[in-house]
Amino acid sequence: EPEVTQTPSHQVTQMGQEVILRCVPISNHLYFYWYRQILGQKVEFLVSFYNNEISEKSEIFDDQFSVERPDGSNFTLKIRSTKLEDSAMYFCASRSDRGTEAFFGQGTRLTVV
Amino acid sequence: GIQVEQSPPDLILQEGANSTLRCNFSDSVNNLQWFHQNPWGQLINLFYIPSGTKQNGRLSATTVATERYSLLYISSSQTTDSGVYFCAVALNYQLIWGAGTKLIIKP
């Protein structure tokens, strides 16, 4: 069964460093999403991406965040200068244009020290 | 925006017991999904169920869209069922998540 894959599963970075979280969505999907979950809290929407541009973003998704689809398979989330409060699980999801179901990857745990 | 409430917030059961988790939402939706988050933080897709009933092994789910709630049933619980169960809903594709039900299954 097709699945969304995320790498790495866990990343530790120093405050102020740039990180790139990677996702490979399901191959025929056209809509891509990033969500975030701070430890012990709800999962929160960050951004949606369609047709090579951001279609919607939340207040959390400020100028330090960016997303990119650098080739036909990868979808990345970049955090330019990480802060301690960026420590969280980051989930990628994708959706086809034929339905409303979102398929989630298993997440990347980002720890900023 | 849409509000999502899950109950109970915490549930401790003995292995072999059955459980029912509830998700209430405040508005009409075109998507409702249930997820299991394991102790390592990974999300596992359980059900896509904007309406109706589905079953997958010991798990089943029912959504009554007209009454704005969904139920997740777990039968014959196993210790591997432990974790947090999330309900998430969407009207325009962006998922809104509940706070989850933390389930602990004791051997």
mmCIF file of C-alpha atoms in Angstrom:
data_model
loop_
_atom_site.group_PDB
_atom_site.id
_atom_site.type_symbol
_atom_site.label_atom_id
_atom_site.label_comp_id
_atom_site.label_asym_id
_atom_site.label_seq_id
_atom_site.Cartn_x
_atom_site.Cartn_y
_atom_site.Cartn_z
ATOM 1 C CA GLU A 1 0.000 0.000 0.000
ATOM 2 C CA PRO A 2 1.396 3.445 -0.892
ATOM 3 C CA GLU A 3 2.542 5.514 2.057
ATOM 4 C CA VAL A 4 3.990 8.887 2.952
ATOM 5 C CA THR A 5 7.571 8.627 4.142
ATOM 6 C CA GLN A 6 9.447 11.160 6.249
ATOM 7 C CA THR A 7 13.139 11.496 6.952
ATOM 8 C CA PRO A 8 14.853 11.682 9.313
ATOM 9 C CA SER A 9 12.758 10.093 12.042
ATOM 10 C CA HIS A 10 14.627 12.123 14.663
ATOM 11 C CA GLN A 11 16.821 15.194 14.268
ATOM 12 C CA VAL A 12 18.733 17.055 16.930
ATOM 13 C CA THR A 13 19.980 20.531 16.067
ATOM 14 C CA GLN A 14 21.514 23.487 17.819
ATOM 15 C CA MET A 15 19.529 26.659 18.303
ATOM 16 C CA GLY A 16 20.024 29.032 15.406
ATOM 17 C CA GLN A 17 20.814 26.319 12.884
ATOM 18 C CA GLU A 18 18.808 25.652 9.748
ATOM 19 C CA VAL A 19 17.008 22.340 9.383
ATOM 20 C CA ILE A 20 15.279 20.704 6.456
ATOM 21 C CA LEU A 21 12.664 18.055 7.066
ATOM 22 C CA ARG A 22 11.942 15.801 4.131
ATOM 23 C CA CYS A 23 8.815 14.058 2.969
ATOM 24 C CA VAL A 24 7.994 11.831 0.037
ATOM 25 C CA PRO A 25 4.231 12.048 -0.543
ATOM 26 C CA ILE A 26 2.203 9.351 -2.250
ATOM 27 C CA SER A 27 3.144 9.527 -5.907
ATOM 28 C CA ASN A 28 -0.132 10.564 -7.560
ATOM 29 C CA HIS A 29 -1.161 13.005 -4.833
ATOM 30 C CA LEU A 30 -1.349 16.717 -5.600
ATOM 31 C CA TYR A 31 -1.983 18.340 -2.211
ATOM 32 C CA PHE A 32 0.668 18.423 0.475
ATOM 33 C CA TYR A 33 0.592 19.508 4.113
ATOM 34 C CA TRP A 34 2.788 20.028 7.130
ATOM 35 C CA TYR A 35 1.479 19.763 10.685
ATOM 36 C CA ARG A 36 3.244 20.206 13.989
ATOM 37 C CA GLN A 37 2.726 18.742 17.454
ATOM 38 C CA ILE A 38 4.520 20.202 20.441
ATOM 39 C CA LEU A 39 5.008 17.539 23.104
ATOM 40 C CA GLY A 40 1.777 16.890 24.998
ATOM 41 C CA GLN A 41 -0.285 19.243 22.846
ATOM 42 C CA LYS A 42 -2.685 19.048 19.917
ATOM 43 C CA VAL A 43 -1.568 18.567 16.352
ATOM 44 C CA GLU A 44 -1.638 21.939 14.575
ATOM 45 C CA PHE A 45 -1.843 22.830 10.905
ATOM 46 C CA LEU A 46 1.163 24.672 9.480
ATOM 47 C CA VAL A 47 0.803 24.918 5.713
ATOM 48 C CA SER A 48 -0.813 23.444 2.630
ATOM 49 C CA PHE A 49 0.795 23.337 -0.811
ATOM 50 C CA TYR A 50 -0.709 22.795 -4.242
ATOM 51 C CA ASN A 51 0.475 23.434 -7.769
ATOM 52 C CA ASN A 52 3.895 24.560 -6.569
ATOM 53 C CA GLU A 53 2.642 27.238 -4.258
ATOM 54 C CA ILE A 54 1.334 27.699 -0.745
ATOM 55 C CA SER A 55 -2.455 27.546 -0.729
ATOM 56 C CA GLU A 56 -2.995 28.184 2.968
ATOM 57 C CA LYS A 57 -0.863 28.765 6.037
ATOM 58 C CA SER A 58 -1.433 29.221 9.743
ATOM 59 C CA GLU A 59 -0.170 31.942 12.065
ATOM 60 C CA ILE A 60 2.546 29.556 13.200
ATOM 61 C CA PHE A 61 4.026 29.482 9.703
ATOM 62 C CA ASP A 62 6.014 32.698 9.923
ATOM 63 C CA ASP A 63 9.000 33.935 7.916
ATOM 64 C CA GLN A 64 11.379 31.431 9.427
ATOM 65 C CA PHE A 65 9.477 28.591 7.741
ATOM 66 C CA SER A 66 9.428 27.725 4.068
ATOM 67 C CA VAL A 67 8.271 24.793 1.964
ATOM 68 C CA GLU A 68 9.482 23.530 -1.357
ATOM 69 C CA ARG A 69 8.889 20.765 -3.829
ATOM 70 C CA PRO A 70 12.402 20.607 -5.280
ATOM 71 C CA ASP A 71 11.659 17.723 -7.629
ATOM 72 C CA GLY A 72 8.793 15.444 -8.597
ATOM 73 C CA SER A 73 8.872 13.381 -5.451
ATOM 74 C CA ASN A 74 10.114 15.337 -2.426
ATOM 75 C CA PHE A 75 8.325 17.933 -0.301
ATOM 76 C CA THR A 76 10.439 19.776 2.246
ATOM 77 C CA LEU A 77 9.933 22.002 5.256
ATOM 78 C CA LYS A 78 12.801 24.346 6.077
ATOM 79 C CA ILE A 79 13.228 26.149 9.354
ATOM 80 C CA ARG A 80 15.784 28.905 8.824
ATOM 81 C CA SER A 81 16.999 29.634 12.335
ATOM 82 C CA THR A 82 15.673 27.152 14.842
ATOM 83 C CA LYS A 83 14.467 28.150 18.284
ATOM 84 C CA LEU A 84 13.990 26.008 21.355
ATOM 85 C CA GLU A 85 10.222 26.265 20.894
ATOM 86 C CA ASP A 86 10.464 24.665 17.462
ATOM 87 C CA SER A 87 11.082 21.350 19.199
ATOM 88 C CA ALA A 88 8.129 19.193 18.165
ATOM 89 C CA MET A 89 6.935 16.325 16.016
ATOM 90 C CA TYR A 90 6.466 17.422 12.425
ATOM 91 C CA PHE A 91 4.054 15.477 10.258
ATOM 92 C CA CYS A 92 3.756 15.549 6.494
ATOM 93 C CA ALA A 93 0.529 14.579 4.753
ATOM 94 C CA SER A 94 -0.693 14.276 1.191
ATOM 95 C CA ARG A 95 -4.048 14.001 -0.541
ATOM 96 C CA SER A 96 -5.230 13.163 -4.002
ATOM 97 C CA ASP A 97 -7.613 15.376 -5.959
ATOM 98 C CA ARG A 98 -10.281 12.668 -5.825
ATOM 99 C CA GLY A 99 -11.183 12.767 -2.161
ATOM 100 C CA THR A 100 -10.791 14.363 1.223
ATOM 101 C CA GLU A 101 -8.726 11.744 3.036
ATOM 102 C CA ALA A 102 -5.261 12.881 4.125
ATOM 103 C CA PHE A 103 -2.468 10.317 4.384
ATOM 104 C CA PHE A 104 0.119 11.013 7.049
ATOM 105 C CA GLY A 105 3.740 10.089 7.432
ATOM 106 C CA GLN A 106 4.989 8.807 10.748
ATOM 107 C CA GLY A 107 6.650 12.097 11.620
ATOM 108 C CA THR A 108 10.027 13.648 12.337
ATOM 109 C CA ARG A 109 10.893 14.438 15.920
ATOM 110 C CA LEU A 110 12.871 17.694 15.956
ATOM 111 C CA THR A 111 14.809 18.523 19.101
ATOM 112 C CA VAL A 112 16.428 21.948 19.320
ATOM 113 C CA VAL A 113 19.112 22.250 21.998
ATOM 114 C CA GLY B 1 -13.853 27.638 13.371
ATOM 115 C CA ILE B 2 -14.769 24.022 13.946
ATOM 116 C CA GLN B 3 -14.363 22.755 17.507
ATOM 117 C CA VAL B 4 -13.410 19.144 18.169
ATOM 118 C CA GLU B 5 -13.848 17.568 21.575
ATOM 119 C CA GLN B 6 -12.750 14.095 22.537
ATOM 120 C CA SER B 7 -13.761 12.073 25.555
ATOM 121 C CA PRO B 8 -12.660 10.710 27.865
ATOM 122 C CA PRO B 9 -9.278 12.484 28.071
ATOM 123 C CA ASP B 10 -7.735 9.491 29.817
ATOM 124 C CA LEU B 11 -8.681 5.835 29.989
ATOM 125 C CA ILE B 12 -6.980 3.016 31.870
ATOM 126 C CA LEU B 13 -8.131 -0.518 31.152
ATOM 127 C CA GLN B 14 -7.105 -4.062 31.792
ATOM 128 C CA GLU B 15 -5.972 -6.151 28.847
ATOM 129 C CA GLY B 16 -8.957 -7.834 27.211
ATOM 130 C CA ALA B 17 -11.420 -5.061 28.022
ATOM 131 C CA ASN B 18 -13.479 -3.181 25.449
ATOM 132 C CA SER B 19 -13.584 0.591 25.117
ATOM 133 C CA THR B 20 -15.467 3.354 23.335
ATOM 134 C CA LEU B 21 -13.865 6.681 22.506
ATOM 135 C CA ARG B 22 -15.970 9.637 21.446
ATOM 136 C CA CYS B 23 -15.369 12.613 19.172
ATOM 137 C CA ASN B 24 -17.837 15.517 19.001
ATOM 138 C CA PHE B 25 -17.505 18.264 16.421
ATOM 139 C CA SER B 26 -19.280 21.564 16.134
ATOM 140 C CA ASP B 27 -20.012 21.899 12.408
ATOM 141 C CA SER B 28 -20.626 19.945 9.235
ATOM 142 C CA VAL B 29 -17.490 18.272 7.890
ATOM 143 C CA ASN B 30 -16.459 16.441 4.748
ATOM 144 C CA ASN B 31 -13.649 14.522 6.391
ATOM 145 C CA LEU B 32 -13.214 12.747 9.689
ATOM 146 C CA GLN B 33 -10.226 10.598 10.478
ATOM 147 C CA TRP B 34 -9.073 8.612 13.503
ATOM 148 C CA PHE B 35 -5.394 8.172 14.309
ATOM 149 C CA HIS B 36 -3.384 6.267 16.871
ATOM 150 C CA GLN B 37 -0.214 7.905 18.146
ATOM 151 C CA ASN B 38 2.099 5.303 19.580
ATOM 152 C CA PRO B 39 4.460 5.904 22.523
ATOM 153 C CA TRP B 40 7.233 6.878 20.061
ATOM 154 C CA GLY B 41 5.086 9.689 18.696
ATOM 155 C CA GLN B 42 4.360 8.113 15.331
ATOM 156 C CA LEU B 43 0.911 8.644 13.820
ATOM 157 C CA ILE B 44 -0.922 5.642 12.482
ATOM 158 C CA ASN B 45 -3.926 6.131 10.237
ATOM 159 C CA LEU B 46 -6.860 4.129 11.588
ATOM 160 C CA PHE B 47 -10.011 5.181 9.786
ATOM 161 C CA TYR B 48 -11.221 7.655 7.214
ATOM 162 C CA ILE B 49 -14.879 7.876 8.165
ATOM 163 C CA PRO B 50 -16.830 11.075 7.371
ATOM 164 C CA SER B 51 -20.008 8.992 7.750
ATOM 165 C CA GLY B 52 -21.132 5.423 8.313
ATOM 166 C CA THR B 53 -19.402 2.493 9.947
ATOM 167 C CA LYS B 54 -16.141 0.713 9.238
ATOM 168 C CA GLN B 55 -14.349 -2.186 10.840
ATOM 169 C CA ASN B 56 -10.730 -3.263 10.805
ATOM 170 C CA GLY B 57 -9.977 -6.250 12.986
ATOM 171 C CA ARG B 58 -10.601 -5.424 16.641
ATOM 172 C CA LEU B 59 -11.247 -1.771 15.812
ATOM 173 C CA SER B 60 -14.375 -0.233 14.401
ATOM 174 C CA ALA B 61 -15.667 3.290 13.990
ATOM 175 C CA THR B 62 -19.031 4.933 13.455
ATOM 176 C CA THR B 63 -19.720 8.506 12.436
ATOM 177 C CA VAL B 64 -23.188 10.022 12.668
ATOM 178 C CA ALA B 65 -22.624 13.149 10.623
ATOM 179 C CA THR B 66 -26.105 14.575 11.192
ATOM 180 C CA GLU B 67 -25.510 14.489 14.956
ATOM 181 C CA ARG B 68 -21.873 15.547 14.690
ATOM 182 C CA TYR B 69 -20.129 12.778 16.519
ATOM 183 C CA SER B 70 -17.970 9.759 15.882
ATOM 184 C CA LEU B 71 -17.172 6.736 18.028
ATOM 185 C CA LEU B 72 -14.118 4.510 17.971
ATOM 186 C CA TYR B 73 -14.541 1.032 19.432
ATOM 187 C CA ILE B 74 -11.643 -1.100 20.556
ATOM 188 C CA SER B 75 -12.471 -4.673 21.499
ATOM 189 C CA SER B 76 -10.328 -7.165 23.399
ATOM 190 C CA SER B 77 -7.687 -4.528 24.162
ATOM 191 C CA GLN B 78 -4.008 -5.420 23.979
ATOM 192 C CA THR B 79 -1.076 -3.624 25.564
ATOM 193 C CA THR B 80 0.009 -2.530 22.081
ATOM 194 C CA ASP B 81 -3.210 -0.515 21.827
ATOM 195 C CA SER B 82 -1.789 1.918 24.375
ATOM 196 C CA GLY B 83 -1.147 5.442 23.173
ATOM 197 C CA VAL B 84 -3.156 8.501 22.250
ATOM 198 C CA TYR B 85 -6.134 8.327 19.914
ATOM 199 C CA PHE B 86 -6.879 11.426 17.905
ATOM 200 C CA CYS B 87 -9.924 12.437 15.969
ATOM 201 C CA ALA B 88 -9.434 15.064 13.244
ATOM 202 C CA VAL B 89 -12.073 16.723 11.074
ATOM 203 C CA ALA B 90 -12.082 19.038 8.083
ATOM 204 C CA LEU B 91 -14.513 21.069 6.095
ATOM 205 C CA ASN B 92 -12.066 22.587 3.632
ATOM 206 C CA TYR B 93 -9.271 19.995 3.767
ATOM 207 C CA GLN B 94 -7.257 21.549 6.613
ATOM 208 C CA LEU B 95 -7.629 19.072 9.490
ATOM 209 C CA ILE B 96 -8.681 20.328 12.904
ATOM 210 C CA TRP B 97 -7.572 17.982 15.666
ATOM 211 C CA GLY B 98 -9.033 17.043 18.998
ATOM 212 C CA ALA B 99 -6.903 16.913 22.122
ATOM 213 C CA GLY B 100 -6.900 13.127 22.072
ATOM 214 C CA THR B 101 -7.775 10.285 24.411
ATOM 215 C CA LYS B 102 -4.798 8.783 26.212
ATOM 216 C CA LEU B 103 -5.358 5.043 26.528
ATOM 217 C CA ILE B 104 -3.311 2.836 28.824
ATOM 218 C CA ILE B 105 -3.824 -0.920 28.653
ATOM 219 C CA LYS B 106 -2.444 -2.777 31.641
ATOM 220 C CA PRO B 107 -1.316 -6.417 31.303
#
